[in-house]
C-alpha cells in the first residue's frame, strides 16, 4: 500500500518523446476533395431523379420504339454507311498521304490541294452540292444523273470525300512518326518498296493512326446523321419520320440518342483492343 | 588476294557542302578496314555510298566486281532502277549506329524478314539459319523477345545477325558501338572480332582505336572529305606521317 501511495505522490518521470523517424506517417487531409465529390454527387442525383420523374420523357414510348423495325432499319443503315465511308475514306486518305510524302511535286501538290479544298467545304454544303449535281451535268456517260446519284449514293460520295481529307492527315502524321532509320534499315536489307510499306512502315504508323482514327470513326458514326437532310433513312431520319406522325418528339430523339451511345461504347472497346494489338513490342501502352 | 571493294574518285556534296572530295580506296577480300576520322570528315557518308544508301555525284564504286547503283550507258553512268539496287544490297550487309531493329517484330522475325521476303528462302530453313546466327552472337535464348526488351549491346548483336542472314560478301559497320553504354561496347566488338577471324570482309567506321589496332588489316584516316593516310595499324596509329592524323590520335588516345 505504502508503495502505491509513494508511486502516485512522486512525480512520474516524463515519457521520453519518441524520435521523429519512429513516427507513423499520414497522408495530407483532403477536405476539399471530399466536399467537391459530395457536391457533384448531389447534383448528379438531382439530375437523374428529374430525368426519371419527368413524365415528358415518356420512357414507355422509348421502350416501345427502341427495337421497332423502322428504327432498326435506320440503325443498320447508319452502321453500314459508317463502315463504307470509313473504309473508302481511309483508302483514299492513305493514297493521298502517300502522294503527299512522295518525291513527285505534282502528286504532292494534288494531295495538298485536295485536303485544302475538302476541309474547306462544310459537309452539309457538299452533300447539297452532290445532291444537285444534275443541274451541272444532266447526263453522265449517257445515263441520267438523277438515276446515278440517288440519296444513298450522294451520302456515300459526299461523306467519303470529306472523310478522306481528314484521314489523309491522320495517316500522314502516322507515317511521319516512324523513324527514318526504319526505312533505311529495310532498304539496306533489300526489302521492296511495297514490302517496306506493308511490313515495316504501316504497322508502326498504326500506333499513331489508331487513336485519331477511332475518334474519326465515332465522329463519322454521329456525323452520318447529317444525311437526314437529303432524306436518307438513317437512324435519326427514321426516328424523325415516326415523330412527324406521332408528335412524340422527345422519346424518339431519346431512342436515337441511346442507340448512338450504345454503338459508340462498343466502338470504344474495339479501339482499345486494336491499340493493344499495334502496341506489340513497345514497353509503353499509351 | 582479289579486290572486294574498289572505290574510285568518289565525290559527294549535300547542297553546297562538299562531303567527299575524291576518295580512292581498295579493300581486299577477307580483310578488315577500319576508317577513323573526326566527326564531319565524311566517313559515314563514304560507307553509305558503298551500298548506295547515298548516291554519288561523281566516281565509281565496285563491290565484288560489280558497279554499285549505276550502269554504264555510253559515256555516262545511269542510276539503276530501285529493284536492281535492292538486289545488289543483299550482297552487302550494313550495321547502323542506332541498330534500327524493327521494334514491332520479334528478334527472330527481324532476322528472317529479308531472307524470306527478298531471297525467297523457305521460312523453316530461314528460321533454322537465324537460330544458328543467334547462337553465334550469344543470344540463342532471345529469339522470341521484342528488341526493346534487350540491352543496346544485345540489340546491336541482333542487328549483326540480321545483316549476316543474307550471307553477304561484305559487311559495313557504321560506328557500331557509338550508341552503347561503355560496359556494353566489349560484347559487340567481340562479335565483330570473331567475324574478322573467320575471314569476313569488313569496313568498320569507329572511334575505338584499341579495336582498330587489334583487328584492322588496314587503317584509313579521313579528314575533311579526303583520305589523309592509310596503312597497317602499326604505321598509321603508331607512326602517323601526317600532322592531322597525329592531332586526331592525340585527342582520342
Short mmCIF file of C-alpha atoms in Angstrom, two decimals:
data_model
loop_
_atom_site.label_atom_id
_atom_site.label_comp_id
_atom_site.label_asym_id
_atom_site.label_seq_id
_atom_site.Cartn_x
_atom_site.Cartn_y
_atom_site.Cartn_z
CA UNK A 1 0.00 0.00 0.00
CA UNK A 2 2.70 2.40 1.02
CA UNK A 3 4.46 1.61 -2.17
CA UNK A 4 1.31 2.50 -4.17
CA UNK A 5 0.95 5.89 -2.48
CA UNK A 6 4.58 6.56 -2.97
CA UNK A 7 4.14 5.99 -6.69
CA UNK A 8 1.17 8.36 -7.05
CA UNK A 9 2.76 11.06 -4.99
CA UNK A 10 6.16 11.09 -6.60
CA UNK A 11 6.06 13.00 -9.93
CA UNK A 12 6.34 10.38 -12.71
CA UNK A 13 9.42 10.82 -14.90
CA UNK A 14 8.13 12.27 -18.24
CA UNK A 15 7.67 9.72 -21.06
CA UNK A 16 10.56 10.37 -23.47
CA UNK A 17 9.17 11.83 -26.75
CA UNK A 18 9.66 9.20 -29.49
CA UNK A 19 12.11 10.27 -32.15
CA UNK A 20 10.65 11.66 -35.41
CA UNK A 21 11.99 8.83 -37.50
CA UNK A 22 9.87 6.40 -35.48
CA UNK A 23 6.54 8.21 -36.05
CA UNK A 24 3.72 6.89 -38.21
CA UNK A 25 3.26 8.85 -41.49
CA UNK A 26 -0.22 10.03 -42.54
CA UNK A 27 -1.26 11.47 -45.91
CA UNK A 28 -2.47 15.07 -46.29
CA UNK A 29 -6.04 15.81 -45.18
CA UNK A 30 -8.03 16.31 -48.38
CA UNK A 31 -11.20 18.02 -47.13
CA UNK A 32 -11.62 19.93 -50.43
CA UNK A 33 -11.68 16.72 -52.43
CA UNK A 34 -14.34 15.16 -50.24
CA UNK A 35 -16.53 18.28 -50.40
CA UNK A 36 -16.23 18.54 -54.19
CA UNK A 37 -17.12 14.87 -54.61
CA UNK A 38 -20.17 15.25 -52.35
CA UNK A 39 -21.43 18.34 -54.21
CA UNK A 40 -21.04 16.69 -57.59
CA UNK A 41 -22.79 13.51 -56.42
CA UNK A 42 -25.75 15.52 -55.08
CA UNK A 43 -26.09 17.44 -58.35
CA UNK A 44 -25.88 14.21 -60.32
CA UNK A 45 -28.58 12.60 -58.20
CA UNK A 46 -30.85 15.62 -58.68
CA UNK A 47 -30.39 15.48 -62.46
CA UNK A 48 -31.09 11.74 -62.53
CA UNK A 49 -34.27 11.97 -60.47
CA UNK A 50 -35.54 14.77 -62.68
CA UNK A 51 -34.92 12.64 -65.79
CA UNK A 52 -36.69 9.64 -64.25
CA UNK A 53 -39.56 11.68 -62.71
CA UNK A 54 -40.24 13.92 -65.73
CA UNK A 55 -43.20 12.25 -67.46
CA UNK A 56 -42.46 14.17 -70.68
CA UNK A 57 -39.58 11.80 -71.43
CA UNK A 58 -42.25 9.12 -71.92
CA UNK A 59 -39.89 6.23 -71.22
CA UNK A 60 -42.66 3.74 -72.07
CA UNK A 61 -42.78 5.19 -75.62
CA UNK A 62 -38.99 4.98 -75.81
CA UNK A 63 -39.17 1.30 -74.87
CA UNK A 64 -41.92 0.69 -77.46
CA UNK A 65 -39.94 2.13 -80.35
CA UNK A 66 -36.41 1.16 -79.24
CA UNK A 67 -36.43 -2.10 -81.22
CA UNK A 68 -39.14 -1.27 -83.73
CA UNK A 69 -38.49 -2.41 -87.28
CA UNK A 70 -38.04 1.04 -88.81
CA UNK A 71 -35.65 2.20 -86.07
CA UNK A 72 -33.57 -0.96 -86.50
CA UNK A 73 -33.54 -0.46 -90.28
CA UNK A 74 -32.31 3.08 -89.72
CA UNK A 75 -29.67 1.85 -87.26
CA UNK A 76 -28.49 -0.74 -89.79
CA UNK A 77 -28.15 1.94 -92.49
CA UNK A 78 -26.19 4.19 -90.10
CA UNK A 79 -23.85 1.29 -89.28
CA UNK A 80 -23.08 0.17 -92.81
CA UNK A 81 -22.86 3.73 -94.11
CA UNK A 82 -20.30 4.46 -91.38
CA UNK A 83 -18.34 1.32 -92.27
CA UNK A 84 -18.34 2.04 -96.01
CA UNK A 85 -17.40 5.70 -95.53
CA UNK A 86 -14.58 4.85 -93.11
CA UNK A 87 -13.18 2.12 -95.40
CA UNK A 88 -13.35 4.20 -98.59
CA UNK A 89 -12.29 7.38 -96.80
CA UNK A 90 -9.20 5.76 -95.30
CA UNK A 91 -8.30 4.01 -98.56
CA UNK A 92 -8.42 7.33 -100.41
CA UNK A 93 -6.79 9.11 -97.45
CA UNK A 94 -3.87 6.66 -97.39
CA UNK A 95 -3.35 7.21 -101.11
CA UNK A 96 -3.40 10.98 -100.57
CA UNK A 97 -0.92 10.67 -97.69
CA UNK A 98 1.46 8.61 -99.84
CA UNK A 99 1.12 11.22 -102.63
CA UNK A 100 1.84 13.98 -100.14
CA UNK A 101 5.03 12.25 -98.97
CA UNK A 102 6.21 11.20 -102.42
CA UNK A 103 9.13 12.77 -104.25
CA UNK A 104 6.88 13.80 -107.11
CA UNK A 105 5.98 17.52 -106.81
CA UNK A 106 2.83 17.14 -108.94
CA UNK A 107 1.44 14.38 -106.73
CA UNK A 108 2.38 16.39 -103.62
CA UNK A 109 0.55 19.48 -104.91
CA UNK A 110 -2.55 17.50 -105.90
CA UNK A 111 -2.73 15.88 -102.49
CA UNK A 112 -2.27 19.21 -100.73
CA UNK A 113 -4.93 20.82 -102.92
CA UNK A 114 -7.42 18.04 -102.25
CA UNK A 115 -7.03 18.29 -98.49
CA UNK A 116 -7.28 22.07 -98.64
CA UNK A 117 -10.46 22.00 -100.74
CA UNK A 118 -12.39 19.29 -98.96
CA UNK A 119 -11.51 20.51 -95.49
CA UNK A 120 -12.77 23.94 -96.50
CA UNK A 121 -16.26 22.89 -97.67
CA UNK A 122 -18.74 22.17 -94.87
CA UNK A 123 -20.06 18.64 -95.23
CA UNK A 124 -23.63 19.91 -95.33
CA UNK A 125 -22.83 22.19 -98.28
CA UNK A 126 -21.04 19.34 -100.03
CA UNK A 127 -23.97 16.96 -99.64
CA UNK A 128 -26.36 19.54 -101.08
CA UNK A 129 -23.98 20.18 -103.99
CA UNK A 130 -23.74 16.48 -104.85
CA UNK A 131 -27.48 16.14 -104.40
CA UNK A 132 -27.94 18.83 -107.08
CA UNK A 133 -25.08 17.74 -109.34
CA UNK A 134 -27.67 17.04 -112.06
CA UNK A 135 -28.02 20.79 -112.54
CA UNK A 136 -24.38 20.92 -113.66
CA UNK A 137 -24.19 17.63 -115.54
CA UNK A 138 -27.67 16.43 -116.56
CA UNK A 139 -26.17 13.27 -118.06
CA UNK A 140 -23.00 11.40 -117.14
CA UNK A 141 -21.76 8.82 -119.68
CA UNK A 142 -25.20 8.75 -121.25
CA UNK A 143 -27.03 7.98 -118.00
CA UNK A 144 -29.36 10.48 -116.36
CA UNK A 145 -27.51 11.94 -113.40
CA UNK A 146 -30.61 11.73 -111.20
CA UNK A 147 -30.65 7.96 -111.65
CA UNK A 148 -26.95 7.68 -110.95
CA UNK A 149 -26.92 9.89 -107.86
CA UNK A 150 -29.67 8.64 -105.57
CA UNK A 151 -29.67 9.94 -101.98
CA UNK A 152 -27.65 6.97 -100.64
CA UNK A 153 -25.00 7.33 -103.36
CA UNK A 154 -24.77 11.04 -102.67
CA UNK A 155 -24.34 10.26 -98.97
CA UNK A 156 -21.53 7.78 -99.65
CA UNK A 157 -19.72 10.03 -102.13
CA UNK A 158 -20.02 13.21 -100.07
CA UNK A 159 -19.07 11.68 -96.74
CA UNK A 160 -16.19 9.69 -98.25
CA UNK A 161 -14.62 12.70 -99.97
CA UNK A 162 -14.92 14.66 -96.72
CA UNK A 163 -13.54 11.81 -94.62
CA UNK A 164 -10.59 11.23 -96.95
CA UNK A 165 -9.29 14.77 -96.45
CA UNK A 166 -9.07 14.21 -92.69
CA UNK A 167 -7.89 10.60 -93.00
CA UNK A 168 -5.04 11.79 -95.26
CA UNK A 169 -3.70 14.00 -92.48
CA UNK A 170 -4.08 11.29 -89.85
CA UNK A 171 -2.25 8.73 -91.99
CA UNK A 172 0.44 11.24 -92.95
CA UNK A 173 1.05 12.03 -89.29
CA UNK A 174 1.32 8.32 -88.56
CA UNK A 175 3.84 7.72 -91.34
CA UNK A 176 5.93 10.70 -90.24
CA UNK A 177 6.04 9.29 -86.71
CA UNK A 178 8.03 6.28 -87.96
CA UNK A 179 11.78 6.73 -87.53
CA UNK A 180 13.51 7.38 -90.85
CA UNK A 181 16.12 4.79 -89.86
CA UNK A 182 13.49 2.07 -90.08
CA UNK A 183 13.09 2.72 -93.80
CA UNK A 184 16.86 2.84 -94.30
CA UNK A 185 17.32 -0.45 -92.48
CA UNK A 186 14.65 -2.03 -94.69
CA UNK A 187 16.34 -0.58 -97.79
CA UNK A 188 19.72 -1.88 -96.67
CA UNK A 189 18.20 -5.36 -96.35
CA UNK A 190 16.88 -5.14 -99.91
CA UNK A 191 13.17 -5.08 -98.99
CA UNK A 192 10.97 -3.98 -101.90
CA UNK A 193 9.06 -0.71 -101.70
CA UNK A 194 5.72 -2.44 -101.18
CA UNK A 195 7.14 -4.76 -98.55
CA UNK A 196 8.71 -1.79 -96.72
CA UNK A 197 5.35 -0.07 -96.56
CA UNK A 198 3.28 -3.08 -95.63
CA UNK A 199 5.61 -4.82 -93.24
CA UNK A 200 7.73 -2.05 -91.69
CA UNK A 201 6.19 1.43 -92.00
CA UNK A 202 2.42 0.94 -91.76
CA UNK A 203 2.39 -1.40 -88.73
CA UNK A 204 4.49 1.13 -86.83
CA UNK A 205 2.49 4.08 -88.14
CA UNK A 206 -0.70 2.40 -86.92
CA UNK A 207 0.26 3.17 -83.33
CA UNK A 208 -0.20 6.88 -84.02
CA UNK A 209 -3.02 6.39 -86.52
CA UNK A 210 -5.41 4.31 -84.39
CA UNK A 211 -6.30 6.83 -81.64
CA UNK A 212 -7.28 9.68 -84.02
CA UNK A 213 -8.87 7.15 -86.40
CA UNK A 214 -11.01 5.89 -83.52
CA UNK A 215 -12.02 9.46 -82.88
CA UNK A 216 -12.91 9.87 -86.55
CA UNK A 217 -14.89 6.63 -86.58
CA UNK A 218 -17.07 7.82 -83.70
CA UNK A 219 -17.32 11.26 -85.30
CA UNK A 220 -18.41 9.67 -88.58
CA UNK A 221 -20.96 7.44 -86.89
CA UNK A 222 -22.67 10.50 -85.43
CA UNK A 223 -21.84 12.65 -88.45
CA UNK A 224 -23.83 10.36 -90.77
CA UNK A 225 -26.94 11.79 -89.10
CA UNK A 226 -26.45 14.78 -91.41
CA UNK A 227 -27.67 12.68 -94.36
CA UNK A 228 -31.19 13.05 -92.95
CA UNK A 229 -31.23 16.41 -94.81
CA UNK A 230 -31.21 14.57 -98.13
CA UNK A 231 -33.86 12.08 -96.94
CA UNK A 232 -31.59 9.08 -96.42
CA UNK A 233 -33.28 6.89 -93.82
CA UNK A 234 -30.56 6.58 -91.24
CA UNK A 235 -31.14 6.19 -87.50
CA UNK A 236 -32.01 9.86 -86.93
CA UNK A 237 -34.23 10.23 -90.01
CA UNK A 238 -36.14 7.04 -89.11
CA UNK A 239 -36.86 8.50 -85.69
CA UNK A 240 -37.90 11.79 -87.27
CA UNK A 241 -40.29 10.02 -89.69
CA UNK A 242 -42.02 8.43 -86.71
CA UNK A 243 -42.34 11.59 -84.63
CA UNK A 244 -43.62 13.58 -87.58
CA UNK A 245 -46.63 11.26 -87.45
CA UNK A 246 -46.98 10.73 -83.70
CA UNK A 247 -45.60 14.06 -82.37
CA UNK A 248 -43.65 12.11 -79.73
CA UNK A 249 -40.52 14.12 -80.49
CA UNK A 250 -38.54 13.73 -77.27
CA UNK A 251 -38.99 9.98 -76.77
CA UNK A 252 -37.93 9.25 -80.33
CA UNK A 253 -34.90 11.51 -80.09
CA UNK A 254 -34.12 9.54 -76.90
CA UNK A 255 -34.32 6.30 -78.90
CA UNK A 256 -31.76 7.66 -81.36
CA UNK A 257 -29.58 9.07 -78.56
CA UNK A 258 -29.44 5.77 -76.68
CA UNK A 259 -28.58 3.82 -79.83
CA UNK A 260 -25.78 6.26 -80.70
CA UNK A 261 -24.27 5.92 -77.19
CA UNK A 262 -24.55 2.12 -77.29
CA UNK A 263 -22.72 1.87 -80.62
CA UNK A 264 -20.11 4.44 -79.56
CA UNK A 265 -19.37 2.41 -76.41
CA UNK A 266 -18.93 -0.78 -78.41
CA UNK A 267 -16.54 1.04 -80.78
CA UNK A 268 -14.56 2.38 -77.81
CA UNK A 269 -13.98 -1.18 -76.59
CA UNK A 270 -12.96 -2.28 -80.09
CA UNK A 271 -10.48 0.61 -80.33
CA UNK A 272 -8.87 -0.47 -77.07
CA UNK A 273 -8.12 -3.95 -78.38
CA UNK A 274 -6.87 -2.65 -81.74
CA UNK A 275 -4.50 -0.31 -79.91
CA UNK A 276 -3.22 -3.18 -77.81
CA UNK A 277 -2.53 -5.18 -80.96
CA UNK A 278 -0.39 -2.45 -82.51
CA UNK A 279 1.48 -1.79 -79.27
CA UNK A 280 3.31 -5.11 -79.74
CA UNK A 281 6.97 -4.84 -78.84
CA UNK A 282 6.68 -1.50 -77.07
CA UNK A 283 7.08 -1.06 -73.36
CA UNK A 284 4.64 1.81 -73.11
CA UNK A 285 0.96 1.28 -73.79
CA UNK A 286 -0.26 4.77 -74.37
CA UNK B 1 44.01 -11.72 -102.96
CA UNK B 2 41.18 -10.31 -105.05
CA UNK B 3 39.80 -6.84 -104.54
CA UNK B 4 36.34 -6.86 -102.90
CA UNK B 5 35.70 -3.12 -102.81
CA UNK B 6 37.13 -0.69 -105.34
CA UNK B 7 36.29 2.96 -104.77
CA UNK B 8 37.50 5.37 -107.42
CA UNK B 9 37.39 9.15 -107.26
CA UNK B 10 34.10 9.38 -105.34
CA UNK B 11 32.70 12.88 -104.84
CA UNK B 12 29.60 13.82 -102.91
CA UNK B 13 28.01 17.11 -101.84
CA UNK B 14 24.99 17.93 -99.72
CA UNK B 15 23.89 21.21 -101.26
CA UNK B 16 26.92 23.48 -101.14
CA UNK B 17 28.69 21.33 -98.56
CA UNK B 18 31.30 19.07 -100.13
CA UNK B 19 31.41 15.92 -98.01
CA UNK B 20 33.57 13.63 -100.13
CA UNK B 21 36.28 15.29 -102.21
CA UNK B 22 37.62 12.45 -104.29
CA UNK B 23 38.01 9.19 -102.42
CA UNK B 24 40.09 6.29 -103.73
CA UNK B 25 40.17 3.12 -101.68
CA UNK B 26 40.65 -0.60 -102.29
CA UNK B 27 39.66 -3.33 -99.86
CA UNK B 28 40.82 -6.89 -100.44
CA UNK B 29 38.71 -9.96 -99.75
CA UNK B 30 38.94 -11.24 -96.22
CA UNK B 31 40.44 -8.03 -94.90
CA UNK B 32 39.26 -5.68 -92.20
CA UNK B 33 39.48 -1.98 -92.94
CA UNK B 34 38.89 0.46 -90.12
CA UNK B 35 38.04 4.05 -91.03
CA UNK B 36 38.94 6.69 -88.45
CA UNK B 37 38.45 10.42 -88.50
CA UNK B 38 36.86 13.36 -86.73
CA UNK B 39 33.08 13.75 -86.99
CA UNK B 40 32.11 15.51 -90.18
CA UNK B 41 35.10 14.06 -92.02
CA UNK B 42 32.78 12.13 -94.38
CA UNK B 43 33.50 8.61 -93.16
CA UNK B 44 29.85 7.63 -92.57
CA UNK B 45 28.82 9.13 -95.90
CA UNK B 46 31.55 7.14 -97.64
CA UNK B 47 30.30 3.95 -96.00
CA UNK B 48 26.73 4.71 -97.10
CA UNK B 49 27.76 5.21 -100.72
CA UNK B 50 29.13 1.65 -100.80
CA UNK B 51 25.63 0.13 -100.62
CA UNK B 52 24.05 3.08 -102.42
CA UNK B 53 22.12 4.39 -99.41
CA UNK B 54 23.76 7.60 -100.60
CA UNK B 55 24.07 8.47 -104.29
CA UNK B 56 27.41 9.78 -105.53
CA UNK B 57 27.93 12.91 -107.63
CA UNK B 58 30.99 11.56 -109.39
CA UNK B 59 33.16 8.46 -109.28
CA UNK B 60 32.52 4.72 -109.28
CA UNK B 61 32.27 2.01 -106.64
CA UNK B 62 32.67 -1.68 -107.45
CA UNK B 63 31.82 -4.40 -104.98
CA UNK B 64 32.90 -7.90 -105.89
CA UNK B 65 33.46 -6.78 -109.47
CA UNK B 66 30.01 -5.17 -109.92
CA UNK B 67 29.40 -1.45 -110.30
CA UNK B 68 27.12 -0.41 -107.41
CA UNK B 69 23.98 1.66 -108.03
CA UNK B 70 24.72 2.55 -111.66
CA UNK B 71 25.27 1.00 -115.03
CA UNK B 72 27.44 2.28 -117.83
CA UNK B 73 25.50 3.67 -120.75
CA UNK B 74 27.90 5.03 -123.36
CA UNK B 75 29.93 7.72 -121.73
CA UNK B 76 27.64 8.13 -118.71
CA UNK B 77 26.61 6.29 -115.59
CA UNK B 78 22.84 5.86 -115.31
CA UNK B 79 21.32 5.14 -111.89
CA UNK B 80 19.85 1.64 -111.73
CA UNK B 81 16.13 1.07 -111.09
CA UNK B 82 15.43 0.52 -107.40
CA UNK B 83 14.68 -3.18 -107.88
CA UNK B 84 18.24 -3.81 -109.04
CA UNK B 85 19.80 -1.64 -106.36
CA UNK B 86 17.88 -3.68 -103.77
CA UNK B 87 19.24 -6.89 -105.27
CA UNK B 88 22.79 -5.54 -105.04
CA UNK B 89 22.25 -4.58 -101.41
CA UNK B 90 21.52 -8.16 -100.40
CA UNK B 91 25.21 -8.88 -101.07
CA UNK B 92 26.30 -6.08 -98.73
CA UNK B 93 25.39 -6.20 -95.04
CA UNK B 94 25.01 -2.88 -93.22
CA UNK B 95 25.03 -2.36 -89.45
CA UNK B 96 23.79 1.01 -88.19
CA UNK B 97 24.95 3.07 -85.24
CA UNK B 98 21.43 3.01 -83.76
CA UNK B 99 20.75 -0.65 -84.68
CA UNK B 100 17.40 0.16 -86.39
CA UNK B 101 15.86 -3.16 -85.46
CA UNK B 102 12.16 -3.36 -86.32
CA UNK B 103 10.53 -2.83 -82.91
CA UNK B 104 7.21 -4.46 -83.80
CA UNK B 105 8.86 -7.72 -84.87
CA UNK B 106 10.50 -10.29 -82.61
CA UNK B 107 14.24 -10.90 -82.81
CA UNK B 108 13.67 -13.99 -84.97
CA UNK B 109 11.22 -12.15 -87.26
CA UNK B 110 13.74 -9.33 -87.64
CA UNK B 111 16.37 -11.78 -88.85
CA UNK B 112 14.25 -13.89 -91.23
CA UNK B 113 12.38 -10.94 -92.81
CA UNK B 114 14.86 -10.34 -95.64
CA UNK B 115 15.86 -13.97 -96.34
CA UNK B 116 12.18 -14.94 -96.64
CA UNK B 117 10.77 -11.90 -98.45
CA UNK B 118 13.77 -10.93 -100.60
CA UNK B 119 15.68 -14.17 -101.19
CA UNK B 120 12.50 -16.33 -101.12
CA UNK B 121 14.08 -18.83 -98.76
CA UNK B 122 11.61 -21.27 -97.13
CA UNK B 123 10.62 -19.89 -93.72
CA UNK B 124 11.57 -23.03 -91.76
CA UNK B 125 15.02 -23.07 -93.31
CA UNK B 126 15.50 -19.33 -92.73
CA UNK B 127 14.43 -19.70 -89.09
CA UNK B 128 16.86 -22.54 -88.52
CA UNK B 129 19.63 -20.42 -90.01
CA UNK B 130 18.56 -17.45 -87.88
CA UNK B 131 18.75 -19.53 -84.72
CA UNK B 132 22.28 -20.63 -85.64
CA UNK B 133 23.23 -16.97 -86.14
CA UNK B 134 21.72 -16.04 -82.77
CA UNK B 135 23.79 -18.75 -81.17
CA UNK B 136 26.86 -17.33 -82.84
CA UNK B 137 26.25 -13.86 -81.37
CA UNK B 138 25.40 -15.41 -77.99
CA UNK B 139 21.66 -14.67 -77.97
CA UNK B 140 20.11 -18.08 -78.64
CA UNK B 141 17.60 -17.54 -75.82
CA UNK B 142 16.30 -14.20 -77.15
CA UNK B 143 14.70 -15.40 -80.40
CA UNK B 144 11.16 -14.56 -79.31
CA UNK B 145 11.91 -11.33 -77.45
CA UNK B 146 10.99 -7.92 -78.83
CA UNK B 147 14.01 -5.64 -79.45
CA UNK B 148 13.06 -3.07 -76.79
CA UNK B 149 13.38 -5.77 -74.13
CA UNK B 150 17.08 -6.11 -74.97
CA UNK B 151 20.06 -4.04 -73.91
CA UNK B 152 21.79 -1.87 -76.51
CA UNK B 153 24.62 -4.36 -76.85
CA UNK B 154 22.19 -7.22 -77.37
CA UNK B 155 20.24 -5.20 -79.93
CA UNK B 156 23.40 -4.48 -81.90
CA UNK B 157 24.34 -8.17 -81.86
CA UNK B 158 20.87 -8.99 -83.25
CA UNK B 159 21.41 -6.33 -85.92
CA UNK B 160 24.67 -8.02 -86.87
CA UNK B 161 22.91 -11.40 -87.06
CA UNK B 162 20.22 -9.78 -89.24
CA UNK B 163 22.87 -8.45 -91.63
CA UNK B 164 24.60 -11.85 -91.74
CA UNK B 165 21.35 -13.68 -92.52
CA UNK B 166 21.57 -12.61 -96.17
CA UNK B 167 25.03 -14.21 -96.37
CA UNK B 168 26.61 -11.01 -97.68
CA UNK B 169 30.03 -10.85 -99.35
CA UNK B 170 30.86 -7.66 -97.47
CA UNK B 171 29.87 -6.17 -94.11
CA UNK B 172 29.75 -2.44 -93.43
CA UNK B 173 29.64 -1.13 -89.85
CA UNK B 174 28.72 2.50 -89.21
CA UNK B 175 30.00 3.36 -85.71
CA UNK B 176 28.54 0.13 -84.30
CA UNK B 177 29.41 0.91 -80.69
CA UNK B 178 28.90 4.68 -80.52
CA UNK B 179 25.33 4.44 -79.18
CA UNK B 180 26.24 1.95 -76.46
CA UNK B 181 26.92 2.35 -72.77
CA UNK B 182 30.65 1.82 -72.17
CA UNK B 183 30.21 -1.53 -70.44
CA UNK B 184 28.32 -2.93 -73.47
CA UNK B 185 30.92 -2.00 -76.11
CA UNK B 186 33.06 -5.08 -75.49
CA UNK B 187 30.40 -7.68 -76.27
CA UNK B 188 29.70 -6.10 -79.67
CA UNK B 189 33.38 -5.72 -80.54
CA UNK B 190 33.92 -9.37 -79.57
CA UNK B 191 31.32 -10.44 -82.15
CA UNK B 192 32.96 -8.29 -84.83
CA UNK B 193 36.42 -9.65 -83.93
CA UNK B 194 35.06 -13.16 -84.21
CA UNK B 195 33.78 -12.38 -87.72
CA UNK B 196 37.17 -10.92 -88.63
CA UNK B 197 38.93 -14.10 -87.55
CA UNK B 198 36.66 -16.08 -89.86
CA UNK B 199 37.79 -14.02 -92.84
CA UNK B 200 34.71 -11.82 -93.37
CA UNK B 201 35.47 -8.76 -95.48
CA UNK B 202 34.54 -5.71 -93.43
CA UNK B 203 34.75 -1.96 -93.41
CA UNK B 204 34.26 -0.52 -89.93
CA UNK B 205 33.80 3.15 -89.17
CA UNK B 206 34.58 3.57 -85.50
CA UNK B 207 36.25 5.61 -82.77
CA UNK B 208 37.59 2.51 -81.00
CA UNK B 209 41.34 2.87 -81.53
CA UNK B 210 42.09 -0.26 -79.49
CA UNK B 211 39.80 -2.29 -81.71
CA UNK B 212 41.47 -0.86 -84.82
CA UNK B 213 44.92 -1.79 -83.52
CA UNK B 214 43.84 -5.33 -82.69
CA UNK B 215 41.67 -6.23 -85.68
CA UNK B 216 42.37 -3.97 -88.64
CA UNK B 217 44.49 -5.05 -91.56
CA UNK B 218 44.31 -1.50 -92.86
CA UNK B 219 43.55 1.72 -91.01
CA UNK B 220 42.25 4.62 -93.07
CA UNK B 221 42.35 8.11 -91.62
CA UNK B 222 39.91 10.60 -93.16
CA UNK B 223 39.64 14.33 -92.64
CA UNK B 224 37.62 16.96 -94.46
CA UNK B 225 36.30 14.63 -97.19
CA UNK B 226 39.69 13.16 -98.09
CA UNK B 227 41.74 10.14 -97.11
CA UNK B 228 44.77 11.63 -95.33
CA UNK B 229 46.67 8.41 -94.93
CA UNK B 230 46.20 4.66 -94.85
CA UNK B 231 48.25 1.63 -93.98
CA UNK B 232 48.65 -1.11 -91.38
CA UNK B 233 47.76 -0.05 -87.81
CA UNK B 234 51.40 -0.23 -86.76
CA UNK B 235 52.14 2.61 -89.16
CA UNK B 236 49.04 4.81 -89.09
CA UNK B 237 48.39 4.52 -85.36
CA UNK B 238 51.95 4.36 -84.03
CA UNK B 239 53.96 6.34 -86.58
CA UNK B 240 51.50 8.64 -88.34
CA UNK B 241 53.14 10.62 -91.10
CA UNK B 242 50.63 13.46 -91.23
CA UNK B 243 50.17 16.21 -88.73
CA UNK B 244 46.35 15.92 -88.87
CA UNK B 245 46.48 12.21 -88.04
CA UNK B 246 48.79 12.91 -85.11
CA UNK B 247 46.50 15.68 -83.87
CA UNK B 248 43.44 13.41 -84.08
CA UNK B 249 45.13 10.47 -82.36
CA UNK B 250 46.46 12.65 -79.56
CA UNK B 251 42.88 13.70 -78.82
CA UNK B 252 41.25 10.27 -78.82
CA UNK B 253 44.01 8.22 -77.19
#
